[in-house]
């Protein structure tokens, strides 16, 4: 087996992928194919992702294997997602279901009229006339055009799936000349499949709908002053200039080169708050240019924009199934064969046993027919359709609704985990605080002056992306202090930076770490304590073994923080805690302002992770909220890592399980509510589906349930659970 780097992913669209049954089939088909390491299937996208060893398997071979089972595998990248499906693929089932229903209705009416002519009221058990039989046969055929090929595939692979079950049930009904019931089963099953297809499509479209927020054309400006020319976004290269008029959506990611305007980023952050944008600012595809024309230099190709990457993560989210989803799948895969066995038992055992035991009051008249029929009903009941479809639709509805609110959830499992949060640990800088710190104090030591101090600090901080580093660099720029990047820099995560400035070793970092770089005299210690006592993050700067100054940086707390903490407590989150690498004095002041009962200060990134690991023993979900700077190990260790990611921070988005694109802590309580809502819907659906099955099963054995009632119950359940799931979209 190769290392992670040598393995490759390949994605296909499988138009025939509709149900969990087909996933099992694909798994079976590919199970003995050498070189395949991992297989992810996503019914909603009709997509499979295969991870394989390039030398041992080829794309052609995989396509070949799948086509032998009647599946077309289209390479995902080559698809224009808009129009891969023909009219027939999209609406064939609806048309045939309608045909089947109309034929059934005509046949039923004519049968009724015929019965009334004979003086009988309602349906009689006698066989319908020749003409009615032809109509009913037509109805069955129409209902089963889409089912038969799949049922045949299942026979070839010796698998019991619902297509096969229904085919057997209908053939059985025909065998005992119950044409009317057979046609009803056919029609209602086809209707259930169509409802299911509609729901899946709705979910699929909601994801596509997010993507369609970006325009397909951009106005390209060849050279300054020239007129703009409309081009498809795919043809625009990095570095090219485009023009965006007021009221238009920005088609690509880029940097503003001329003009100033307000931009509404609701498409990505879910928050419609116009942001002032000027020359040099980054703008994102999908956001709205509110009030005046701007020119933008494109920084990313159209398939690599922030929105496109985010949506790819949403698409992939469905492959990370929620535990409850897996439970339903396992349940369904055991339930079906079990009930099939029961069906056979119902057909055979009573006719064999009842004549021997001779119970009083039990008639032995037509005993084989009666129990064969009841067996067929059990067969119909064994179809787990409603059960299997409801969960993925609910999960997708949950995830896309969250994305619309600017919360990127990377998998059903994280959504489910959020319903059950026990403890949340917060990083300080950039998470509880605004994360754009400001320099409050510059205290030079000895012969240094504050400009030299700032220059040296900024030179070192070029190497770091820490918010503190950015604060120092931008302070230097605004004070017009010159600096050139230090060389040989090492970023000591959670501690500071070392490097070489003008040929001399230099360093900047937190006091406890600085004490290892140089001896800090009592004077210096006192300065440090003074700055820290003011509630400021304190950094010591030094050259060689000589401290040259102390910098005090303020990072105000986010205004919404204490409100959010109160809400989280109301939501039953038992433990709220702050983890920080910063000093104790600052930590205490921030924790107090945030209303947090406990905090741990002076932690290295791996110690933050250890703290999270400790929280984890016990029940319930442990969440780590951070900004991706020095807290990724802790986020990875938590059950769920949430990043405060303003749109631009791809790193934070990449390293977390859930990203708050709007950079708003208030979304966490909302998310907990939302996750609970989603889970509640799933539980309602599974309970309803299972109860209904049990009820039908009992009724059948008691002899009260007919074929058409069983299938109508299943179709009704499918309708109920899918609409229940789709309700989540309206949140
Ligand atoms: P937090 O837990 O508050 O997010 P970090 O773990 O990111 O803090 O960093 C802890 C401490 O390490 C900071 O408060 C700072 O003193 C020091 N530090 C980290 N990175 C840098 C840097 N690039 N320059 C200077 N000091 C740094
Ligand atoms: Mg941090």
XYZ file of C-alpha atoms and ligand atoms in Angstrom:
759
model
C 0.000 0.000 0.000
C 1.349 3.372 -0.967
C 1.748 6.462 1.124
C -0.919 9.098 1.181
C 0.848 11.184 -1.448
C 1.098 8.510 -4.098
C -2.583 7.635 -3.827
C -4.978 9.436 -6.109
C -8.640 10.323 -5.984
C -10.909 9.897 -8.935
C -14.537 10.955 -9.061
C -17.335 9.732 -11.279
C -20.917 10.614 -11.789
C -23.154 7.565 -11.943
C -26.545 8.589 -13.331
C -28.056 5.298 -12.125
C -27.053 5.872 -8.521
C -30.352 6.425 -6.731
C -30.542 4.340 -3.656
C -28.470 2.796 -0.951
C -28.880 -0.534 -2.731
C -26.772 0.658 -5.630
C -24.002 1.692 -3.300
C -23.843 -1.855 -2.015
C -23.722 -3.051 -5.594
C -20.876 -0.709 -6.490
C -18.975 -1.741 -3.394
C -19.419 -5.347 -4.383
C -18.315 -4.686 -7.971
C -15.159 -2.908 -6.942
C -14.323 -4.896 -3.842
C -11.906 -7.269 -5.587
C -10.387 -4.615 -7.811
C -6.696 -4.299 -6.913
C -5.319 -0.910 -5.978
C -8.509 0.581 -4.557
C -7.962 1.888 -1.064
C -11.133 3.774 -0.338
C -14.541 4.219 -1.855
C -16.979 6.997 -1.011
C -20.459 7.084 -2.467
C -22.848 9.960 -2.428
C -26.365 9.171 -3.547
C -27.511 12.766 -3.647
C -24.813 13.932 -5.990
C -24.866 10.561 -7.782
C -21.156 10.659 -7.252
C -18.506 8.170 -6.245
C -15.002 9.050 -5.146
C -12.405 6.356 -5.460
C -8.999 6.523 -3.843
C -6.555 4.249 -5.560
C -2.958 3.324 -6.221
C -2.203 4.703 -9.704
C 0.002 1.804 -10.839
C -2.513 -0.889 -9.994
C -5.827 0.446 -11.197
C -6.766 2.717 -14.059
C -9.803 4.859 -14.634
C -10.733 2.883 -17.750
C -10.739 -0.344 -15.821
C -13.072 1.087 -13.183
C -15.441 2.447 -15.809
C -15.374 -0.964 -17.460
C -16.251 -2.829 -14.289
C -19.146 -0.519 -13.519
C -20.509 -0.708 -17.051
C -20.721 -4.474 -16.768
C -23.411 -3.931 -14.148
C -25.228 -1.503 -16.398
C -23.836 1.618 -14.777
C -22.372 4.470 -16.754
C -19.473 6.147 -15.000
C -18.777 9.666 -16.239
C -15.570 11.320 -15.044
C -16.720 14.079 -12.702
C -14.349 16.808 -13.865
C -15.423 16.614 -17.490
C -19.032 17.309 -16.697
C -20.739 20.578 -17.090
C -22.918 20.158 -14.031
C -25.759 22.026 -15.703
C -27.006 19.654 -18.332
C -25.825 16.114 -17.920
C -29.309 14.748 -17.558
C -31.641 14.254 -20.491
C -35.350 14.945 -20.301
C -35.995 11.226 -19.963
C -33.578 10.841 -17.061
C -35.144 13.775 -15.296
C -38.820 13.229 -15.972
C -39.122 9.655 -17.267
C -40.269 8.330 -13.959
C -42.886 11.035 -13.509
C -44.294 10.385 -16.988
C -44.442 6.624 -16.515
C -45.961 6.940 -13.045
C -48.661 9.153 -14.512
C -49.325 6.638 -17.334
C -49.515 3.837 -14.827
C -51.916 5.807 -12.649
C -54.219 6.746 -15.538
C -54.412 3.157 -16.839
C -55.089 1.903 -13.327
C -57.845 4.453 -12.841
C -59.590 3.573 -16.116
C -59.336 -0.138 -15.363
C -60.624 0.312 -11.838
C -63.564 2.423 -13.008
C -64.549 -0.001 -15.745
C -64.271 -2.853 -13.294
C -66.476 -0.958 -10.867
C -69.084 -0.246 -13.524
C -69.014 -3.899 -14.592
C -69.480 -5.039 -10.993
C -72.387 -2.656 -10.457
C -74.032 -3.939 -13.623
C -73.940 -7.347 -12.026
C -75.516 -5.855 -8.931
C -72.366 -6.052 -6.854
C -71.282 -2.966 -4.947
C -67.575 -2.138 -4.603
C -64.736 -4.366 -5.687
C -65.364 -8.010 -5.893
C -62.634 -10.559 -5.570
C -63.560 -12.024 -8.933
C -61.062 -11.530 -11.749
C -61.550 -8.428 -13.884
C -62.659 -8.766 -17.483
C -60.261 -9.229 -20.395
C -60.156 -5.555 -21.326
C -59.489 -4.534 -17.736
C -56.666 -7.064 -17.495
C -54.999 -5.516 -20.532
C -55.283 -2.035 -19.005
C -53.913 -3.287 -15.698
C -51.048 -5.082 -17.407
C -50.264 -1.817 -19.182
C -50.313 0.012 -15.868
C -47.926 -2.507 -14.337
C -45.582 -2.291 -17.322
C -45.481 1.495 -17.178
C -44.735 1.416 -13.478
C -41.969 -1.122 -13.873
C -39.997 0.141 -16.913
C -37.579 1.788 -14.569
C -37.604 -1.024 -12.067
C -37.069 -4.170 -14.111
C -33.483 -3.470 -15.313
C -32.400 -2.875 -11.742
C -34.246 -5.903 -10.451
C -32.417 -7.988 -13.074
C -29.075 -6.573 -11.972
C -29.941 -7.557 -8.416
C -30.787 -11.102 -9.491
C -27.455 -11.372 -11.270
C -25.689 -10.322 -8.084
C -27.886 -12.428 -5.834
C -29.000 -9.470 -3.803
C -32.411 -8.677 -2.439
C -33.129 -5.051 -3.112
C -36.465 -3.343 -3.111
C -36.761 -3.333 -6.902
C -36.562 -7.112 -6.904
C -38.912 -7.371 -3.935
C -41.563 -5.332 -5.675
C -41.167 -7.232 -8.913
C -41.675 -10.519 -7.058
C -44.668 -9.088 -5.207
C -46.343 -7.984 -8.428
C -45.577 -11.225 -10.259
C -47.001 -13.075 -7.263
C -50.150 -10.981 -7.365
C -50.536 -11.758 -11.062
C -50.006 -15.445 -10.389
C -52.988 -15.517 -8.062
C -54.868 -13.297 -10.533
C -55.008 -10.255 -8.279
C -54.442 -7.929 -11.244
C -55.972 -4.899 -9.611
C -53.817 -5.176 -6.517
C -50.740 -5.906 -8.600
C -51.307 -2.728 -10.586
C -51.855 -0.747 -7.402
C -48.584 -2.011 -5.978
C -46.838 -1.107 -9.240
C -48.316 2.365 -9.376
C -47.817 3.248 -5.726
C -44.260 1.929 -5.710
C -43.486 3.996 -8.778
C -45.071 6.985 -7.052
C -42.941 6.421 -3.962
C -39.804 6.279 -6.097
C -40.836 9.463 -7.820
C -41.421 11.277 -4.525
C -38.039 10.060 -3.422
C -36.446 11.299 -6.634
C -38.084 14.709 -6.223
C -36.775 15.037 -2.681
C -33.271 14.047 -3.678
C -33.391 16.479 -6.544
C -34.563 19.249 -4.288
C -31.595 18.586 -2.027
C -29.239 18.394 -4.980
C -30.552 21.611 -6.457
C -30.119 23.433 -3.198
C -26.396 22.761 -3.390
C -26.282 23.721 -7.054
C -28.264 26.829 -6.167
C -25.468 27.985 -3.903
C -23.029 27.689 -6.799
C -25.241 29.533 -9.235
C -24.743 32.628 -7.191
C -21.683 33.345 -9.291
C -22.164 34.892 -12.724
C -21.033 32.810 -15.709
C -19.698 35.799 -17.653
C -17.223 38.503 -16.688
C -16.457 41.821 -18.299
C -12.810 41.680 -19.250
C -10.757 44.850 -19.758
C -7.824 44.125 -22.094
C -5.891 47.311 -21.316
C -6.609 50.384 -19.189
C -9.042 52.680 -20.911
C -10.229 50.071 -23.380
C -13.865 48.976 -23.548
C -14.840 45.886 -21.602
C -15.642 42.639 -23.418
C -17.878 39.900 -22.017
C -16.150 36.523 -21.671
C -17.119 33.265 -19.971
C -15.427 33.160 -16.577
C -13.640 29.924 -17.492
C -11.623 31.836 -20.064
C -10.357 34.512 -17.689
C -6.806 33.986 -16.467
C -5.105 35.060 -13.277
C -3.800 38.613 -13.591
C -6.438 39.664 -16.081
C -8.547 42.739 -15.269
C -12.292 42.697 -15.104
C -14.856 45.383 -14.573
C -17.843 44.984 -12.256
C -20.751 47.365 -12.483
C -22.910 48.446 -9.561
C -25.701 46.028 -8.754
C -23.752 43.137 -10.279
C -22.348 40.093 -8.621
C -18.587 39.898 -8.639
C -17.753 36.996 -10.968
C -14.293 36.088 -9.689
C -11.950 36.486 -6.727
C -9.591 39.411 -7.142
C -7.992 42.585 -5.842
C -9.545 45.975 -6.508
C -7.320 48.052 -8.820
C -9.508 51.096 -9.221
C -12.723 52.445 -7.819
C -14.326 52.170 -4.409
C -17.639 50.668 -3.475
C -19.626 48.725 -0.929
C -19.761 44.956 -1.208
C -22.445 42.683 0.250
C -20.907 39.350 1.195
C -24.130 37.590 2.170
C -23.573 34.845 -0.425
C -20.635 33.567 1.572
C -21.103 34.792 5.122
C -24.885 34.669 5.258
C -24.787 38.172 6.635
C -25.949 41.007 4.486
C -23.784 43.827 5.764
C -22.233 46.081 3.141
C -18.500 46.387 3.534
C -16.547 49.418 2.298
C -14.008 48.287 -0.306
C -11.252 50.317 -1.953
C -8.098 49.908 -4.028
C -5.974 47.004 -2.799
C -8.849 45.203 -1.057
C -9.741 41.613 -1.817
C -13.157 40.861 -3.275
C -14.800 37.455 -3.679
C -16.786 35.745 -6.389
C -20.484 35.588 -5.590
C -20.554 38.728 -3.483
C -22.563 41.731 -4.606
C -21.113 45.024 -5.783
C -23.575 47.449 -4.265
C -23.007 50.954 -5.488
C -20.275 51.811 -7.953
C -18.133 50.446 -10.731
C -14.797 48.821 -9.842
C -11.954 47.204 -11.739
C -10.544 44.034 -10.306
C -7.388 42.065 -11.030
C -8.276 38.390 -10.959
C -6.353 36.339 -8.387
C -7.963 32.903 -8.777
C -9.323 30.949 -11.713
C -13.082 30.489 -11.826
C -13.034 26.930 -10.441
C -10.701 27.923 -7.620
C -12.564 30.851 -6.112
C -13.285 30.905 -2.394
C -16.939 30.146 -3.066
C -16.103 27.273 -5.435
C -13.740 25.729 -2.891
C -16.278 26.156 -0.114
C -18.949 24.462 -2.184
C -16.637 21.584 -2.983
C -16.354 21.056 0.740
C -20.144 21.094 1.028
C -20.402 18.532 -1.761
C -17.912 16.300 -0.050
C -19.740 16.752 3.234
C -22.259 14.080 2.314
C -19.637 11.389 2.255
C -18.982 11.927 5.964
C -22.143 10.330 7.174
C -23.706 11.014 10.532
C -23.701 8.048 12.943
C -27.492 8.001 12.924
C -27.364 7.734 9.153
C -25.033 4.757 9.350
C -27.304 3.208 11.941
C -30.278 3.521 9.603
C -28.302 1.967 6.764
C -27.197 -0.981 8.844
C -30.719 -1.402 10.150
C -32.133 -1.372 6.625
C -29.587 -3.860 5.342
C -30.453 -6.339 8.117
C -34.168 -5.627 8.139
C -34.859 -6.422 4.491
C -33.484 -9.993 4.352
C -35.037 -10.695 7.740
C -38.510 -9.678 6.622
C -38.031 -11.511 3.326
C -37.355 -14.658 5.295
C -40.464 -13.903 7.299
C -42.445 -13.573 4.061
C -41.375 -17.042 2.972
C -42.253 -18.376 6.424
C -45.691 -16.760 6.238
C -46.282 -18.357 2.840
C -45.234 -21.860 3.881
C -45.621 -22.469 7.591
C -49.311 -21.762 8.304
C -50.583 -23.908 5.376
C -48.339 -26.743 6.554
C -49.015 -26.437 10.269
C -52.658 -25.293 10.508
C -54.152 -28.481 8.950
C -52.224 -30.540 11.503
C -53.105 -28.558 14.652
C -56.741 -28.001 13.538
C -57.480 -24.855 15.586
C -61.180 -24.378 16.194
C -62.688 -21.567 14.125
C -59.826 -21.408 11.635
C -61.059 -22.257 8.189
C -58.746 -24.301 5.981
C -60.530 -23.157 2.841
C -58.065 -21.907 0.128
C -55.349 -21.980 2.758
C -52.395 -21.876 0.336
C -53.814 -18.913 -1.576
C -54.577 -16.969 1.572
C -51.128 -17.349 3.070
C -49.325 -16.878 -0.229
C -51.124 -13.550 -0.471
C -50.210 -12.601 3.098
C -46.601 -13.537 2.344
C -46.655 -11.143 -0.600
C -47.909 -8.393 1.677
C -45.036 -9.048 4.058
C -42.694 -8.862 1.071
C -44.007 -5.433 0.213
C -43.614 -4.357 3.814
C -39.984 -5.421 3.774
C -39.109 -2.549 1.439
C -37.156 -0.026 3.557
C -37.505 2.845 1.129
C -38.972 5.553 3.343
C -36.517 4.703 6.050
C -33.443 4.926 3.873
C -34.287 8.063 1.954
C -35.348 10.307 4.789
C -32.026 10.582 6.566
C -29.665 11.727 3.803
C -32.211 14.271 2.624
C -32.508 15.654 6.148
C -28.739 15.808 6.546
C -28.262 17.625 3.245
C -31.086 19.995 4.062
C -29.406 20.649 7.407
C -26.009 21.254 5.866
C -27.136 23.520 3.028
C -29.342 25.567 5.299
C -26.328 26.074 7.543
C -24.221 27.147 4.554
C -26.824 29.748 3.676
C -26.322 31.139 7.164
C -22.566 31.250 6.638
C -21.820 28.100 8.622
C -19.825 25.580 6.618
C -20.371 22.121 8.099
C -18.064 19.543 6.583
C -20.113 16.446 7.263
C -23.262 14.990 8.726
C -21.265 13.522 11.577
C -20.309 17.007 12.787
C -23.870 18.230 12.539
C -25.032 15.323 14.671
C -22.223 15.920 17.168
C -23.266 19.563 17.541
C -26.663 18.486 18.807
C -24.995 17.047 21.845
C -22.342 19.524 22.984
C -21.063 19.107 26.535
C -17.983 21.310 26.620
C -16.580 24.099 24.499
C -13.022 25.349 24.695
C -12.210 28.692 23.113
C -8.909 29.977 21.900
C -8.329 33.559 22.943
C -6.634 35.549 20.197
C -8.844 35.923 17.152
C -11.598 33.839 18.718
C -12.850 35.538 21.868
C -11.034 38.708 20.923
C -11.506 40.649 17.737
C -8.149 39.384 16.488
C -6.987 42.704 15.087
C -4.790 43.724 18.007
C -3.420 47.236 18.416
C -0.083 48.261 19.829
C -0.623 50.265 23.008
C 2.837 50.446 24.530
C 6.358 50.483 23.122
C 8.941 50.492 25.907
C 12.542 50.608 24.598
C 15.296 49.401 26.932
C 18.772 50.887 27.188
C 20.044 52.824 24.151
C 17.344 51.626 21.771
C 14.666 54.081 20.643
C 11.100 53.090 19.919
C 11.495 53.332 16.136
C 14.420 50.875 16.175
C 12.452 48.601 18.471
C 9.454 48.632 16.123
C 11.643 48.169 13.042
C 13.368 45.094 14.473
C 10.077 43.619 15.685
C 8.411 44.155 12.298
C 11.407 42.660 10.449
C 11.017 39.432 12.454
C 7.241 39.315 12.204
C 7.342 39.222 8.407
C 7.775 35.483 8.926
C 4.566 35.016 10.891
C 0.856 35.100 10.109
C -0.109 35.466 13.770
C -2.538 38.332 14.418
C 0.084 39.849 16.751
C 2.603 39.759 13.902
C 0.186 41.529 11.625
C -0.475 44.155 14.281
C 3.225 44.888 14.620
C 3.798 45.103 10.867
C 0.867 47.392 10.264
C 1.831 49.603 13.195
C 5.326 49.949 11.698
C 3.822 50.881 8.338
C 1.463 53.442 9.786
C 4.314 54.999 11.788
C 6.376 54.965 8.569
C 9.099 52.940 10.239
C 11.244 51.208 7.620
C 12.114 47.540 7.956
C 13.301 44.751 5.713
C 12.429 41.135 6.310
C 14.691 39.235 8.706
C 16.503 36.187 7.331
C 16.708 32.593 8.642
C 13.481 33.044 10.511
C 11.963 30.333 12.659
C 8.415 30.671 13.933
C 8.108 29.059 17.358
C 4.400 28.360 17.487
C 2.752 29.752 20.570
C 6.012 31.368 21.677
C 7.566 33.810 19.253
C 9.909 34.252 16.304
C 13.693 34.094 15.939
C 15.739 35.230 12.948
C 18.612 37.306 11.856
C 18.442 41.076 11.286
C 21.385 42.923 9.732
C 23.564 39.887 10.359
C 22.736 39.635 14.031
C 20.453 37.072 15.696
C 17.234 38.622 16.984
C 13.990 37.441 18.597
C 10.528 38.451 19.694
C 8.090 36.533 21.842
C 6.332 35.999 25.114
C 8.249 36.768 28.321
C 8.531 33.182 29.625
C 10.069 32.129 26.325
C 12.201 35.288 26.044
C 13.784 34.315 29.351
C 15.276 31.334 27.524
C 16.742 33.561 24.805
C 18.424 36.016 27.125
C 18.696 36.855 30.754
C 15.965 39.305 31.697
C 17.258 41.690 34.340
C 15.050 42.776 37.238
C 14.425 46.079 35.460
C 13.196 44.279 32.373
C 11.070 41.941 34.492
C 9.479 44.938 36.149
C 8.701 46.562 32.808
C 7.133 43.293 31.639
C 5.001 43.041 34.750
C 3.925 46.660 34.432
C 2.755 46.176 30.858
C 1.045 42.866 31.654
C -0.697 44.428 34.659
C -2.406 46.822 32.223
C -4.089 43.762 30.726
C -1.944 43.841 27.595
C -0.374 40.946 25.714
C 3.287 41.442 26.452
C 6.151 40.675 24.058
C 9.864 41.040 24.689
C 12.151 41.933 21.784
C 15.872 41.224 21.824
C 19.035 41.282 19.762
C 21.630 38.590 20.550
C 21.435 38.082 24.309
C 20.262 41.631 24.932
C 16.597 42.528 25.448
C 15.964 45.823 23.639
C 12.350 46.506 24.507
C 8.899 45.435 25.568
C 5.757 45.761 23.477
C 2.241 45.865 24.958
C -0.602 44.921 22.658
C -4.307 45.260 23.311
C -6.754 42.926 21.672
C -10.263 43.934 22.629
C -12.846 41.261 23.305
C -15.619 40.736 20.726
C -18.635 42.718 21.893
C -21.025 39.766 21.539
C -18.941 37.389 23.659
C -20.648 37.440 27.062
C -24.078 37.345 25.440
C -23.019 34.247 23.469
C -21.658 32.540 26.589
C -24.960 33.131 28.372
C -26.839 31.624 25.419
C -24.549 28.615 25.350
C -25.239 27.975 29.017
C -28.949 28.194 28.306
C -28.426 25.573 25.620
C -27.122 23.248 28.290
C -23.432 23.412 27.489
C -21.976 22.486 30.860
C -18.376 23.521 30.457
C -17.025 26.688 28.863
C -13.328 27.284 29.006
C -10.647 29.461 27.464
C -7.284 28.073 26.355
C -4.534 30.505 25.515
C -0.828 30.712 24.956
C -0.838 34.218 26.291
C 0.181 35.259 29.826
C -1.946 34.822 32.921
C -2.796 38.489 33.521
C -4.253 39.034 30.042
C -5.975 35.661 30.124
C -7.713 36.488 33.387
C -8.865 39.879 32.186
C -10.335 38.445 28.962
C -11.955 35.493 30.768
C -13.590 37.880 33.233
C -14.955 40.090 30.496
C -16.276 37.094 28.605
C -17.922 35.698 31.712
C -15.988 32.441 31.505
C -15.599 30.516 34.727
C -12.301 28.935 33.836
C -9.230 29.495 31.700
C -5.775 28.011 31.168
C -2.933 30.360 30.224
C 0.614 29.963 28.943
C -0.202 26.897 26.850
C 1.816 25.668 23.888
C -0.215 24.493 20.859
C 0.233 20.830 21.836
C -0.724 21.578 25.431
C -3.967 23.094 24.161
C -4.544 19.788 22.402
C -3.824 17.876 25.619
C -6.335 20.006 27.509
C -8.939 19.208 24.888
C -8.099 15.516 25.090
C -8.657 15.639 28.846
C -12.036 17.268 28.387
C -12.926 14.449 26.074
C -13.157 11.649 28.540
C -16.786 11.433 29.356
C -19.927 11.544 27.294
C -20.919 14.220 24.835
C -19.215 16.333 22.258
C -16.175 18.464 23.017
C -15.799 21.445 20.731
C -12.687 23.538 20.212
C -13.252 26.952 18.717
C -10.190 28.629 17.283
C -8.875 30.726 14.452
C -6.500 28.152 12.990
C -3.421 29.969 14.269
C -1.613 27.812 16.842
C -4.759 25.940 17.681
C -5.135 23.494 14.807
C -3.801 20.559 16.899
C -6.438 21.286 19.547
C -9.164 21.585 16.917
C -8.076 18.296 15.424
C -8.185 16.588 18.830
C -11.688 17.851 19.675
C -14.783 15.961 18.548
C -15.592 19.018 16.478
C -13.147 21.779 15.573
C -14.839 25.062 14.752
C -12.886 27.839 13.120
C -13.683 31.504 13.190
C -12.926 32.016 9.560
C -13.452 35.281 7.870
C -13.867 34.516 4.171
C -10.241 34.959 3.280
C -8.713 32.482 5.710
C -8.498 29.310 3.674
C -6.149 27.789 6.206
C -8.687 28.037 9.005
C -11.414 26.654 6.752
C -9.215 23.760 5.699
C -8.153 22.691 9.177
C -11.566 22.728 10.846
C -14.676 20.545 10.780
C -17.004 23.512 10.851
C -16.109 27.005 9.683
C -17.994 30.129 10.713
C -17.616 32.127 7.507
C -19.213 35.168 9.075
C -16.634 35.238 11.850
C -19.459 35.519 14.371
C -19.491 33.596 17.668
C -23.258 34.002 17.805
C -23.583 31.319 15.163
C -22.534 28.626 17.630
C -25.740 28.648 19.712
C -27.697 28.908 16.461
C -25.831 25.885 15.127
C -26.586 23.848 18.246
C -30.282 24.621 17.800
C -30.115 23.824 14.131
C -28.318 20.522 14.690
C -30.907 19.509 17.269
C -33.700 20.389 14.865
C -32.113 18.283 12.137
C -31.615 15.328 14.431
C -35.163 15.622 15.695
C -36.467 15.402 12.141
C -34.357 12.308 11.484
C -35.605 10.642 14.656
C -39.224 11.468 13.843
C -38.759 10.001 10.380
C -37.142 6.767 11.456
C -39.645 6.261 14.259
C -42.560 6.868 11.934
C -41.210 4.560 9.245
C -40.411 1.728 11.642
C -43.670 1.982 13.587
C -45.653 1.919 10.379
C -43.807 -1.198 9.227
C -44.442 -2.982 12.499
C -48.103 -2.020 12.427
C -48.530 -3.305 8.875
C -46.670 -6.485 9.734
C -48.921 -7.230 12.682
C -52.028 -6.401 10.665
C -50.925 -8.697 7.844
C -50.363 -11.716 9.989
C -53.719 -11.084 11.627
C -55.151 -10.930 8.123
C -56.310 -7.298 8.098
C -53.791 -5.848 5.693
C -54.036 -6.100 1.950
C -51.292 -5.611 -0.621
C -52.463 -2.188 -1.603
C -52.748 -0.973 1.987
C -49.183 -2.092 2.677
C -47.775 -0.264 -0.316
C -49.977 2.777 0.244
C -48.655 2.962 3.785
C -45.105 2.850 2.464
C -45.761 5.490 -0.180
C -47.475 7.660 2.386
C -44.549 7.233 4.742
C -42.127 8.192 1.966
C -44.126 11.322 1.302
C -44.320 12.200 4.987
C -40.666 11.677 5.809
C -39.344 13.477 2.751
C -41.556 16.495 3.296
C -40.617 16.457 6.945
C -36.934 16.539 5.914
C -37.474 19.226 3.311
C -38.988 21.403 6.019
C -35.442 22.007 7.202
C -34.772 24.031 4.057
C -37.175 26.736 5.097
C -35.245 27.574 8.246
P -3.602 32.447 21.788
O -3.804 31.200 22.561
O -3.982 33.653 22.578
O -4.236 32.420 20.429
P -1.026 31.747 20.717
O -0.954 30.339 21.179
O -1.265 32.002 19.283
O -2.044 32.616 21.587
O 0.320 32.449 21.150
C 0.685 32.481 22.503
C 1.648 33.570 22.783
O 2.867 33.317 22.073
C 1.189 34.929 22.327
O 0.401 35.562 23.296
C 2.501 35.629 22.131
O 2.972 36.099 23.372
C 3.422 34.537 21.653
N 3.542 34.523 20.185
C 2.979 33.626 19.344
N 3.278 33.912 18.078
C 4.027 35.037 18.102
C 4.629 35.872 17.103
N 4.525 35.616 15.796
N 5.314 36.940 17.518
C 5.411 37.228 18.812
N 4.867 36.501 19.784
C 4.183 35.425 19.449
Mg -4.749 31.788 18.382
